[in-house]
Amino acid sequence: MTNTTVEPDEATRLRNKVVDELCADGNLSSPEIEAVMRKVPRHAFIPDTPLDKAYDTYAAVITKTDEHGVQLSSVSAPQIQAMMLEQAQVKPGMRVLEIGSGGLNAAYLAELVGEHGEVVTVDIDPVVTDRAHRLLDEHGYGRVRVVTADAAEPVPDLGEVDVVMVTAGAWDISPAWTAQLRQGGRLVVPLRMRGLTRSVSFVQVAGEHGPYLESESGRICGFVPMQGSTAHREELLLVNGTPEIGLKFDDGLPADPHRLDNAVTTPRHELWTGVTVRIQELIDTLQMAMAISLPGFCTMAVDEDLDTGLVAPVNKRFSLAAVEDDTFAYLVTRRTEDGKHIEYGVHALGPNAEQFADKVADVLRDWEANRRGGPSPVIRVYPVDTPDDQIPADRVIDKVHSRVSLSWPSA
């Protein structure tokens, strides 16, 4: 399908190297997707980008920022693109809606659906869609329909599709996405839940009380956040009223945030849990265990310019944390003596620091005993008006257009 007839040998070598790495690390297993990623010239969809950066297996390329340097648009890393394409399970002849344009992923999708399929790609930013339209036309993918619109609304003249693939970070699930998805179709979306983002592959299920979405897989990822009517910002709570320590809440602040005003005036309680993990071990289920088990789950960031040492996180930009009434706690780590593992600890500040640290530590120990190495939670998405008794869940997250449930699968 591509009409690129002359291509630098170095680009071909680098592209094959990327695909070889993705096959080796398990992100790529489908022969069809492997062939597509070897064929489509990734660098041609990221003009003015050095080849070594265009073909960095694990790094995105930022294509647009605002005046403050905030990322507005990017071309995802090959690893993320391969992962989501695997989750989508696109077959020849399918109709696919892509939300969030760039051109490259639409070209992959066009190759996968073939001559008898259809790809529609939508973005709210006309600069992005103009660029995507031009690049797709230039490289032989003129059959892809490029639409400038807020994809939270139904796409005109679309009809039902087999796959909806969202390539921007979403906090909520727009009803338009499920309305345009055929029964049994897949929605692949980087969904943010309690501040944690997972690329989730959902299947639309016909439930007793109406259709809902149920996850097939969920993988850690990061994406430029969605713009438009479904955009959502975390709320920031400044501990002690200064910018030094910020707690970020994805689903609303605590009922009485001022109860934390004096938390940092108490001595910091430090507890080591005995829970250890290998240096490269994935901790996605540990993160989800905290998000599910702790009602006041949040993340913590420390302003390095204002840091006075009141808190001592390992990562000042992002630490898992939680709040309970007048006390907050966060996770820390340290290397074990063998140098091959890290141990988790809890720091807590507030009048009930010791008790709350024990509670957080119990969540980690329960994860180690019952969840470590096991499956991720099952994620289900219901219409916003679904009653509680129709939602099986260990944790329900209420959003504007949907109710998201998180449930650990049975042992």
PDB file of C-alpha atoms in Angstrom, residues 5 7 33 65 112 133 137 197 202 239 245 261 263 291 327 343 351 355 359 370 383-385 389 398 401 405:
ATOM      1  CA  THR A   5      10.026   3.704  -3.371  1.00  0.00           C
ATOM      2  CA  GLU A   7      14.146   4.676   1.544  1.00  0.00           C
ATOM      3  CA  ILE A  33       1.367  -6.836  13.030  1.00  0.00           C
ATOM      4  CA  THR A  65       3.434  21.457  22.703  1.00  0.00           C
ATOM      5  CA  LEU A 112      -4.309  -4.550   8.800  1.00  0.00           C
ATOM      6  CA  HIS A 133      -4.111  13.875   6.119  1.00  0.00           C
ATOM      7  CA  ASP A 137      -1.870  10.879   1.259  1.00  0.00           C
ATOM      8  CA  THR A 197      -3.227   4.705  33.408  1.00  0.00           C
ATOM      9  CA  PHE A 202     -12.528  -3.951  26.405  1.00  0.00           C
ATOM     10  CA  VAL A 239      -0.156  19.859  52.366  1.00  0.00           C
ATOM     11  CA  ILE A 245       4.181  18.768  49.034  1.00  0.00           C
ATOM     12  CA  ASP A 261      -3.150  21.043  57.656  1.00  0.00           C
ATOM     13  CA  ALA A 263       0.011  16.566  59.507  1.00  0.00           C
ATOM     14  CA  ALA A 291      -5.812   2.028  44.342  1.00  0.00           C
ATOM     15  CA  THR A 327      -2.930  11.561  58.220  1.00  0.00           C
ATOM     16  CA  GLU A 343      12.143  -3.507  49.761  1.00  0.00           C
ATOM     17  CA  PRO A 351      -1.724  12.197  64.440  1.00  0.00           C
ATOM     18  CA  GLN A 355      -1.839   3.094  62.597  1.00  0.00           C
ATOM     19  CA  LYS A 359      -2.825  -0.273  57.237  1.00  0.00           C
ATOM     20  CA  ASN A 370      -2.498 -13.133  47.157  1.00  0.00           C
ATOM     21  CA  PRO A 383     -23.572   3.493  32.034  1.00  0.00           C
ATOM     22  CA  VAL A 384     -23.536   6.282  34.590  1.00  0.00           C
ATOM     23  CA  ASP A 385     -27.068   5.533  35.805  1.00  0.00           C
ATOM     24  CA  ASP A 389     -26.546  -3.644  43.017  1.00  0.00           C
ATOM     25  CA  ASP A 398     -17.784   7.285  39.389  1.00  0.00           C
ATOM     26  CA  HIS A 401     -20.400   9.446  31.696  1.00  0.00           C
ATOM     27  CA  SER A 405     -15.609  -1.108  38.495  1.00  0.00           C
TER      28      SER A 405
END
